[in-house]
Amino acid sequence: MGLLKFVLPVVGAAVTLMNVALVYDTKSFFEAFDMAAVGAEAESPLAASLIVNMSIAWSALGLLCMSSAYRGSQARFRMGLAMAFVLATSIYADFEMPFEFVVDEKGHITDTPVPNDMSSMRFIVKTALLGPLALSLLAHCFEPGLLTKDKSAKKKTA
């Protein structure tokens, strides 16, 4: 039994539940993740539609990862790789492209981006999901039969 078989469904469940919570109560979700300015912008119909569509896509990926326990080893690895890639690019996007701006005392959004820090809730959650997933993907690569010679096989399996 591989580590990825247990870690990937847990990560998928966490991603799915967070995105369902985002769709259910957008403003409270953004406040919980220290993104109040984004929550204020989410009131517009276009932003609300984009948030729902993105959350559905993330939830679908999370559901695929949850179902990976019933798939084969190769499919599980590919699903885990896709989830790790999406989480890593999401962390990169949080730091490279600011989408949250400082709100002045009147409640208006300014042109000054909110500085990102490593102790923000969204970074901590994404890292907490990506860390174990990356370690389990690495451990999966070293399981017998993938990169090493299987003990029961006559030749090395690819």
Short mmCIF file of N, CA and C in Angstrom, two decimals:
data_model
loop_
_atom_site.label_atom_id
_atom_site.label_comp_id
_atom_site.label_asym_id
_atom_site.label_seq_id
_atom_site.Cartn_x
_atom_site.Cartn_y
_atom_site.Cartn_z
N MET A 1 0.84 -1.18 0.00
CA MET A 1 0.00 0.00 0.00
C MET A 1 0.88 1.24 0.00
N GLY A 2 0.62 2.12 -0.92
CA GLY A 2 1.42 3.31 -1.03
C GLY A 2 0.87 4.48 -0.23
N LEU A 3 1.75 5.38 0.09
CA LEU A 3 1.38 6.58 0.82
C LEU A 3 0.43 7.46 0.01
N LEU A 4 0.62 7.50 -1.29
CA LEU A 4 -0.20 8.34 -2.16
C LEU A 4 -1.67 7.91 -2.14
N LYS A 5 -1.91 6.64 -1.92
CA LYS A 5 -3.28 6.13 -1.88
C LYS A 5 -4.06 6.71 -0.71
N PHE A 6 -3.36 7.11 0.35
CA PHE A 6 -4.03 7.69 1.51
C PHE A 6 -3.99 9.22 1.50
N VAL A 7 -2.90 9.81 1.05
CA VAL A 7 -2.74 11.26 1.10
C VAL A 7 -3.60 11.95 0.05
N LEU A 8 -3.64 11.42 -1.16
CA LEU A 8 -4.35 12.09 -2.25
C LEU A 8 -5.85 12.24 -1.99
N PRO A 9 -6.57 11.24 -1.49
CA PRO A 9 -7.98 11.47 -1.17
C PRO A 9 -8.20 12.49 -0.06
N VAL A 10 -7.30 12.56 0.90
CA VAL A 10 -7.43 13.55 1.98
C VAL A 10 -7.24 14.96 1.42
N VAL A 11 -6.22 15.14 0.58
CA VAL A 11 -5.99 16.45 -0.04
C VAL A 11 -7.18 16.80 -0.94
N GLY A 12 -7.67 15.84 -1.69
CA GLY A 12 -8.83 16.08 -2.55
C GLY A 12 -10.06 16.48 -1.76
N ALA A 13 -10.29 15.82 -0.62
CA ALA A 13 -11.43 16.16 0.23
C ALA A 13 -11.30 17.57 0.80
N ALA A 14 -10.09 17.93 1.22
CA ALA A 14 -9.87 19.28 1.76
C ALA A 14 -10.10 20.35 0.71
N VAL A 15 -9.60 20.13 -0.50
CA VAL A 15 -9.79 21.09 -1.59
C VAL A 15 -11.27 21.20 -1.95
N THR A 16 -11.96 20.07 -2.01
CA THR A 16 -13.38 20.08 -2.34
C THR A 16 -14.18 20.82 -1.28
N LEU A 17 -13.93 20.53 -0.02
CA LEU A 17 -14.68 21.18 1.06
C LEU A 17 -14.41 22.68 1.12
N MET A 18 -13.18 23.09 0.89
CA MET A 18 -12.88 24.52 0.90
C MET A 18 -13.60 25.24 -0.24
N ASN A 19 -13.68 24.63 -1.41
CA ASN A 19 -14.32 25.28 -2.53
C ASN A 19 -15.83 25.27 -2.42
N VAL A 20 -16.40 24.25 -1.80
CA VAL A 20 -17.84 24.26 -1.53
C VAL A 20 -18.15 25.36 -0.51
N ALA A 21 -17.29 25.52 0.50
CA ALA A 21 -17.48 26.59 1.48
C ALA A 21 -17.35 27.96 0.83
N LEU A 22 -16.46 28.08 -0.14
CA LEU A 22 -16.29 29.35 -0.86
C LEU A 22 -17.55 29.72 -1.62
N VAL A 23 -18.17 28.75 -2.27
CA VAL A 23 -19.40 29.02 -3.02
C VAL A 23 -20.56 29.29 -2.06
N TYR A 24 -20.61 28.57 -0.95
CA TYR A 24 -21.71 28.69 0.00
C TYR A 24 -21.74 30.06 0.67
N ASP A 25 -20.60 30.54 1.17
CA ASP A 25 -20.55 31.83 1.84
C ASP A 25 -19.24 32.52 1.47
N THR A 26 -19.26 33.21 0.34
CA THR A 26 -18.05 33.79 -0.24
C THR A 26 -17.41 34.83 0.68
N LYS A 27 -18.22 35.74 1.20
CA LYS A 27 -17.66 36.84 1.99
C LYS A 27 -16.98 36.32 3.27
N SER A 28 -17.63 35.41 3.97
CA SER A 28 -17.03 34.86 5.19
C SER A 28 -15.77 34.06 4.89
N PHE A 29 -15.77 33.35 3.76
CA PHE A 29 -14.59 32.57 3.38
C PHE A 29 -13.40 33.49 3.16
N PHE A 30 -13.61 34.58 2.40
CA PHE A 30 -12.51 35.50 2.14
C PHE A 30 -12.04 36.19 3.42
N GLU A 31 -12.94 36.49 4.33
CA GLU A 31 -12.53 37.09 5.60
C GLU A 31 -11.70 36.11 6.43
N ALA A 32 -12.08 34.84 6.40
CA ALA A 32 -11.33 33.83 7.16
C ALA A 32 -9.92 33.64 6.62
N PHE A 33 -9.73 33.89 5.33
CA PHE A 33 -8.42 33.73 4.71
C PHE A 33 -7.69 35.06 4.55
N ASP A 34 -8.08 36.06 5.34
CA ASP A 34 -7.43 37.38 5.35
C ASP A 34 -7.45 38.05 3.98
N MET A 35 -8.54 37.91 3.27
CA MET A 35 -8.68 38.49 1.94
C MET A 35 -9.98 39.31 1.87
N ALA A 36 -10.16 40.23 2.80
CA ALA A 36 -11.40 41.00 2.90
C ALA A 36 -11.63 41.87 1.67
N ALA A 37 -10.56 42.41 1.09
CA ALA A 37 -10.71 43.27 -0.09
C ALA A 37 -11.24 42.48 -1.28
N VAL A 38 -10.81 41.23 -1.40
CA VAL A 38 -11.33 40.38 -2.49
C VAL A 38 -12.79 40.06 -2.24
N GLY A 39 -13.15 39.86 -0.98
CA GLY A 39 -14.55 39.61 -0.64
C GLY A 39 -15.44 40.78 -0.99
N ALA A 40 -14.91 42.01 -0.85
CA ALA A 40 -15.69 43.19 -1.22
C ALA A 40 -15.88 43.25 -2.73
N GLU A 41 -14.88 42.82 -3.48
CA GLU A 41 -14.99 42.82 -4.95
C GLU A 41 -15.90 41.72 -5.45
N ALA A 42 -16.09 40.67 -4.66
CA ALA A 42 -16.88 39.51 -5.09
C ALA A 42 -18.37 39.79 -5.14
N GLU A 43 -18.77 41.01 -4.79
CA GLU A 43 -20.19 41.36 -4.81
C GLU A 43 -20.71 41.53 -6.24
N SER A 44 -19.84 41.86 -7.18
CA SER A 44 -20.30 42.08 -8.55
C SER A 44 -20.70 40.74 -9.19
N PRO A 45 -21.67 40.76 -10.09
CA PRO A 45 -22.12 39.50 -10.72
C PRO A 45 -21.03 38.79 -11.51
N LEU A 46 -20.19 39.54 -12.20
CA LEU A 46 -19.12 38.92 -12.98
C LEU A 46 -18.12 38.21 -12.07
N ALA A 47 -17.70 38.89 -11.00
CA ALA A 47 -16.75 38.28 -10.07
C ALA A 47 -17.37 37.06 -9.39
N ALA A 48 -18.63 37.16 -9.02
CA ALA A 48 -19.30 36.03 -8.37
C ALA A 48 -19.38 34.84 -9.33
N SER A 49 -19.66 35.10 -10.60
CA SER A 49 -19.72 34.03 -11.59
C SER A 49 -18.36 33.38 -11.78
N LEU A 50 -17.30 34.18 -11.84
CA LEU A 50 -15.95 33.64 -12.00
C LEU A 50 -15.53 32.82 -10.79
N ILE A 51 -15.90 33.28 -9.61
CA ILE A 51 -15.55 32.55 -8.38
C ILE A 51 -16.26 31.20 -8.36
N VAL A 52 -17.54 31.18 -8.72
CA VAL A 52 -18.29 29.92 -8.74
C VAL A 52 -17.70 28.97 -9.77
N ASN A 53 -17.40 29.46 -10.97
CA ASN A 53 -16.83 28.60 -12.01
C ASN A 53 -15.47 28.03 -11.60
N MET A 54 -14.62 28.87 -11.01
CA MET A 54 -13.31 28.39 -10.58
C MET A 54 -13.45 27.38 -9.44
N SER A 55 -14.37 27.64 -8.53
CA SER A 55 -14.57 26.71 -7.41
C SER A 55 -15.09 25.37 -7.89
N ILE A 56 -15.94 25.38 -8.90
CA ILE A 56 -16.44 24.12 -9.45
C ILE A 56 -15.29 23.33 -10.08
N ALA A 57 -14.40 24.02 -10.79
CA ALA A 57 -13.25 23.33 -11.40
C ALA A 57 -12.33 22.74 -10.33
N TRP A 58 -12.04 23.52 -9.29
CA TRP A 58 -11.21 23.00 -8.19
C TRP A 58 -11.90 21.83 -7.50
N SER A 59 -13.21 21.95 -7.29
CA SER A 59 -13.96 20.86 -6.64
C SER A 59 -13.93 19.59 -7.49
N ALA A 60 -14.04 19.75 -8.81
CA ALA A 60 -13.99 18.59 -9.69
C ALA A 60 -12.63 17.89 -9.59
N LEU A 61 -11.56 18.67 -9.54
CA LEU A 61 -10.23 18.07 -9.38
C LEU A 61 -10.11 17.40 -8.02
N GLY A 62 -10.68 18.03 -6.99
CA GLY A 62 -10.66 17.42 -5.66
C GLY A 62 -11.44 16.12 -5.62
N LEU A 63 -12.59 16.07 -6.31
CA LEU A 63 -13.38 14.84 -6.36
C LEU A 63 -12.64 13.74 -7.12
N LEU A 64 -11.94 14.11 -8.18
CA LEU A 64 -11.11 13.13 -8.90
C LEU A 64 -10.03 12.56 -7.98
N CYS A 65 -9.42 13.44 -7.21
CA CYS A 65 -8.38 12.96 -6.28
C CYS A 65 -8.98 12.08 -5.19
N MET A 66 -10.19 12.39 -4.76
CA MET A 66 -10.85 11.54 -3.76
C MET A 66 -11.14 10.16 -4.32
N SER A 67 -11.48 10.10 -5.61
CA SER A 67 -11.79 8.81 -6.22
C SER A 67 -10.53 8.03 -6.60
N SER A 68 -9.36 8.63 -6.41
CA SER A 68 -8.12 7.98 -6.84
C SER A 68 -7.81 6.72 -6.04
N ALA A 69 -8.41 6.56 -4.88
CA ALA A 69 -8.16 5.36 -4.08
C ALA A 69 -8.65 4.11 -4.81
N TYR A 70 -9.59 4.29 -5.72
CA TYR A 70 -10.16 3.16 -6.46
C TYR A 70 -9.55 3.01 -7.84
N ARG A 71 -8.55 3.82 -8.15
CA ARG A 71 -7.89 3.75 -9.46
C ARG A 71 -6.56 3.01 -9.31
N GLY A 72 -5.92 2.80 -10.43
CA GLY A 72 -4.62 2.14 -10.43
C GLY A 72 -3.51 3.08 -10.01
N SER A 73 -2.36 2.53 -9.81
CA SER A 73 -1.20 3.28 -9.33
C SER A 73 -0.79 4.38 -10.30
N GLN A 74 -0.79 4.08 -11.58
CA GLN A 74 -0.37 5.08 -12.57
C GLN A 74 -1.36 6.24 -12.65
N ALA A 75 -2.67 5.94 -12.62
CA ALA A 75 -3.69 6.99 -12.67
C ALA A 75 -3.62 7.85 -11.41
N ARG A 76 -3.38 7.22 -10.27
CA ARG A 76 -3.26 7.95 -9.01
C ARG A 76 -2.08 8.91 -9.05
N PHE A 77 -0.98 8.45 -9.61
CA PHE A 77 0.20 9.31 -9.72
C PHE A 77 -0.09 10.51 -10.60
N ARG A 78 -0.77 10.30 -11.71
CA ARG A 78 -1.09 11.41 -12.62
C ARG A 78 -2.04 12.41 -11.97
N MET A 79 -3.03 11.91 -11.24
CA MET A 79 -3.96 12.81 -10.54
C MET A 79 -3.22 13.61 -9.47
N GLY A 80 -2.34 12.96 -8.75
CA GLY A 80 -1.56 13.65 -7.73
C GLY A 80 -0.64 14.69 -8.32
N LEU A 81 -0.05 14.36 -9.45
CA LEU A 81 0.82 15.31 -10.14
C LEU A 81 0.02 16.53 -10.60
N ALA A 82 -1.19 16.31 -11.12
CA ALA A 82 -2.04 17.43 -11.55
C ALA A 82 -2.42 18.31 -10.35
N MET A 83 -2.79 17.70 -9.24
CA MET A 83 -3.16 18.48 -8.05
C MET A 83 -1.95 19.24 -7.51
N ALA A 84 -0.79 18.61 -7.48
CA ALA A 84 0.42 19.29 -6.99
C ALA A 84 0.78 20.46 -7.90
N PHE A 85 0.64 20.29 -9.21
CA PHE A 85 0.93 21.36 -10.16
C PHE A 85 -0.02 22.53 -9.95
N VAL A 86 -1.31 22.25 -9.79
CA VAL A 86 -2.29 23.32 -9.60
C VAL A 86 -2.06 24.04 -8.28
N LEU A 87 -1.74 23.32 -7.22
CA LEU A 87 -1.46 23.97 -5.94
C LEU A 87 -0.19 24.82 -6.00
N ALA A 88 0.85 24.30 -6.65
CA ALA A 88 2.11 25.05 -6.76
C ALA A 88 1.93 26.31 -7.60
N THR A 89 1.22 26.22 -8.71
CA THR A 89 0.99 27.41 -9.53
C THR A 89 0.08 28.40 -8.82
N SER A 90 -0.80 27.91 -7.99
CA SER A 90 -1.65 28.81 -7.21
C SER A 90 -0.84 29.59 -6.18
N ILE A 91 0.10 28.91 -5.54
CA ILE A 91 0.99 29.61 -4.60
C ILE A 91 1.83 30.63 -5.34
N TYR A 92 2.35 30.26 -6.50
CA TYR A 92 3.15 31.19 -7.31
C TYR A 92 2.32 32.40 -7.72
N ALA A 93 1.07 32.17 -8.13
CA ALA A 93 0.22 33.28 -8.55
C ALA A 93 -0.10 34.22 -7.39
N ASP A 94 -0.24 33.68 -6.18
CA ASP A 94 -0.50 34.53 -5.03
C ASP A 94 0.64 35.51 -4.79
N PHE A 95 1.88 35.10 -5.05
CA PHE A 95 3.02 35.96 -4.78
C PHE A 95 3.42 36.81 -5.98
N GLU A 96 3.17 36.32 -7.17
CA GLU A 96 3.62 37.03 -8.36
C GLU A 96 2.62 38.07 -8.85
N MET A 97 1.34 37.75 -8.78
CA MET A 97 0.31 38.64 -9.31
C MET A 97 -0.66 39.03 -8.19
N PRO A 98 -0.44 40.19 -7.58
CA PRO A 98 -1.33 40.58 -6.48
C PRO A 98 -2.73 40.87 -7.00
N PHE A 99 -3.71 40.32 -6.34
CA PHE A 99 -5.09 40.56 -6.72
C PHE A 99 -5.88 41.18 -5.58
N GLU A 100 -5.20 41.48 -4.52
CA GLU A 100 -5.84 42.11 -3.38
C GLU A 100 -5.16 43.45 -3.14
N PHE A 101 -5.96 44.49 -2.98
CA PHE A 101 -5.43 45.83 -2.81
C PHE A 101 -5.88 46.43 -1.49
N VAL A 102 -5.07 47.35 -0.98
CA VAL A 102 -5.35 47.97 0.31
C VAL A 102 -6.63 48.78 0.22
N VAL A 103 -7.46 48.65 1.26
CA VAL A 103 -8.70 49.42 1.34
C VAL A 103 -8.45 50.61 2.26
N ASP A 104 -8.79 51.82 1.79
CA ASP A 104 -8.57 53.00 2.63
C ASP A 104 -9.64 53.10 3.72
N GLU A 105 -9.52 54.15 4.54
CA GLU A 105 -10.43 54.28 5.68
C GLU A 105 -11.88 54.53 5.27
N LYS A 106 -12.11 54.97 4.03
CA LYS A 106 -13.47 55.20 3.55
C LYS A 106 -14.07 53.92 2.93
N GLY A 107 -13.27 52.88 2.83
CA GLY A 107 -13.76 51.63 2.26
C GLY A 107 -13.51 51.51 0.77
N HIS A 108 -12.75 52.44 0.18
CA HIS A 108 -12.44 52.39 -1.24
C HIS A 108 -11.13 51.63 -1.46
N ILE A 109 -11.08 50.90 -2.54
CA ILE A 109 -9.88 50.13 -2.86
C ILE A 109 -8.86 51.04 -3.52
N THR A 110 -7.62 50.99 -3.04
CA THR A 110 -6.55 51.82 -3.60
C THR A 110 -5.77 51.03 -4.64
N ASP A 111 -4.75 51.67 -5.20
CA ASP A 111 -3.90 50.99 -6.19
C ASP A 111 -2.72 50.27 -5.54
N THR A 112 -2.61 50.31 -4.23
CA THR A 112 -1.51 49.69 -3.52
C THR A 112 -1.83 48.23 -3.23
N PRO A 113 -1.03 47.29 -3.74
CA PRO A 113 -1.32 45.88 -3.45
C PRO A 113 -1.00 45.53 -2.01
N VAL A 114 -1.76 44.59 -1.48
CA VAL A 114 -1.50 44.09 -0.13
C VAL A 114 -0.24 43.24 -0.19
N PRO A 115 0.74 43.53 0.67
CA PRO A 115 1.97 42.71 0.63
C PRO A 115 1.69 41.28 1.07
N ASN A 116 2.27 40.34 0.36
CA ASN A 116 2.10 38.93 0.69
C ASN A 116 3.10 38.54 1.76
N ASP A 117 2.67 37.72 2.67
CA ASP A 117 3.59 37.19 3.66
C ASP A 117 3.39 35.68 3.79
N MET A 118 4.44 35.04 4.28
CA MET A 118 4.42 33.58 4.37
C MET A 118 3.52 33.07 5.49
N SER A 119 3.07 33.96 6.37
CA SER A 119 2.21 33.53 7.46
C SER A 119 0.74 33.77 7.19
N SER A 120 0.39 34.14 5.95
CA SER A 120 -1.02 34.34 5.63
C SER A 120 -1.73 32.98 5.59
N MET A 121 -2.99 33.00 5.90
CA MET A 121 -3.75 31.76 6.00
C MET A 121 -3.79 31.00 4.67
N ARG A 122 -3.92 31.71 3.57
CA ARG A 122 -4.00 31.00 2.28
C ARG A 122 -2.68 30.31 1.94
N PHE A 123 -1.54 30.93 2.29
CA PHE A 123 -0.25 30.29 2.04
C PHE A 123 -0.06 29.08 2.94
N ILE A 124 -0.44 29.20 4.19
CA ILE A 124 -0.29 28.09 5.14
C ILE A 124 -1.13 26.89 4.71
N VAL A 125 -2.37 27.13 4.30
CA VAL A 125 -3.26 26.03 3.89
C VAL A 125 -2.75 25.36 2.62
N LYS A 126 -2.36 26.17 1.64
CA LYS A 126 -1.87 25.58 0.39
C LYS A 126 -0.57 24.81 0.61
N THR A 127 0.30 25.31 1.46
CA THR A 127 1.55 24.61 1.76
C THR A 127 1.27 23.33 2.55
N ALA A 128 0.30 23.40 3.46
CA ALA A 128 -0.06 22.20 4.24
C ALA A 128 -0.65 21.12 3.35
N LEU A 129 -1.28 21.50 2.25
CA LEU A 129 -1.80 20.51 1.31
C LEU A 129 -0.72 20.03 0.35
N LEU A 130 0.12 20.95 -0.10
CA LEU A 130 1.14 20.61 -1.10
C LEU A 130 2.29 19.80 -0.51
N GLY A 131 2.70 20.09 0.72
CA GLY A 131 3.84 19.40 1.33
C GLY A 131 3.67 17.89 1.41
N PRO A 132 2.63 17.40 2.09
CA PRO A 132 2.44 15.95 2.15
C PRO A 132 2.19 15.31 0.78
N LEU A 133 1.52 16.06 -0.10
CA LEU A 133 1.26 15.52 -1.44
C LEU A 133 2.57 15.35 -2.20
N ALA A 134 3.45 16.33 -2.13
CA ALA A 134 4.74 16.22 -2.82
C ALA A 134 5.58 15.09 -2.25
N LEU A 135 5.58 14.95 -0.93
CA LEU A 135 6.33 13.85 -0.32
C LEU A 135 5.76 12.49 -0.71
N SER A 136 4.45 12.38 -0.77
CA SER A 136 3.86 11.09 -1.15
C SER A 136 4.09 10.79 -2.63
N LEU A 137 4.13 11.83 -3.48
CA LEU A 137 4.46 11.61 -4.89
C LEU A 137 5.91 11.13 -5.03
N LEU A 138 6.79 11.71 -4.25
CA LEU A 138 8.19 11.28 -4.27
C LEU A 138 8.33 9.85 -3.76
N ALA A 139 7.64 9.52 -2.69
CA ALA A 139 7.69 8.15 -2.16
C ALA A 139 7.08 7.17 -3.16
N HIS A 140 6.07 7.60 -3.88
CA HIS A 140 5.43 6.75 -4.88
C HIS A 140 6.41 6.39 -5.99
N CYS A 141 7.28 7.33 -6.34
CA CYS A 141 8.27 7.06 -7.40
C CYS A 141 9.27 5.99 -7.00
N PHE A 142 9.50 5.80 -5.72
CA PHE A 142 10.49 4.84 -5.26
C PHE A 142 9.88 3.52 -4.80
N GLU A 143 8.59 3.33 -5.04
CA GLU A 143 7.98 2.06 -4.69
C GLU A 143 8.46 0.98 -5.66
N PRO A 144 8.51 -0.26 -5.23
CA PRO A 144 8.95 -1.33 -6.12
C PRO A 144 8.09 -1.43 -7.37
N GLY A 145 8.76 -1.54 -8.48
CA GLY A 145 8.07 -1.71 -9.75
C GLY A 145 8.00 -0.45 -10.58
N LEU A 146 8.20 0.72 -9.98
CA LEU A 146 8.15 1.94 -10.77
C LEU A 146 9.54 2.37 -11.21
N LEU A 147 10.43 2.61 -10.26
CA LEU A 147 11.79 2.99 -10.61
C LEU A 147 12.81 1.95 -10.18
N THR A 148 12.37 1.00 -9.39
CA THR A 148 13.28 -0.03 -8.91
C THR A 148 12.88 -1.38 -9.48
N LYS A 149 13.74 -2.34 -9.30
CA LYS A 149 13.44 -3.68 -9.79
C LYS A 149 12.49 -4.37 -8.82
N ASP A 150 11.40 -4.87 -9.35
CA ASP A 150 10.44 -5.59 -8.53
C ASP A 150 11.05 -6.93 -8.14
N LYS A 151 10.88 -7.32 -6.91
CA LYS A 151 11.51 -8.54 -6.41
C LYS A 151 10.98 -9.80 -7.09
N SER A 152 9.73 -9.79 -7.49
CA SER A 152 9.16 -10.98 -8.11
C SER A 152 9.30 -11.00 -9.62
N ALA A 153 9.75 -9.90 -10.21
CA ALA A 153 9.86 -9.84 -11.66
C ALA A 153 11.25 -10.28 -12.12
N LYS A 154 11.31 -10.85 -13.32
CA LYS A 154 12.58 -11.29 -13.90
C LYS A 154 13.36 -10.09 -14.47
N LYS A 155 12.62 -9.08 -14.97
CA LYS A 155 13.29 -7.92 -15.54
C LYS A 155 12.69 -6.65 -14.92
N LYS A 156 13.37 -5.53 -15.11
CA LYS A 156 12.93 -4.27 -14.54
C LYS A 156 11.65 -3.80 -15.22
N THR A 157 10.68 -3.38 -14.41
CA THR A 157 9.44 -2.86 -14.99
C THR A 157 9.57 -1.37 -15.19
N ALA A 158 8.95 -0.89 -16.26
CA ALA A 158 9.04 0.54 -16.57
C ALA A 158 7.93 1.21 -15.91
#
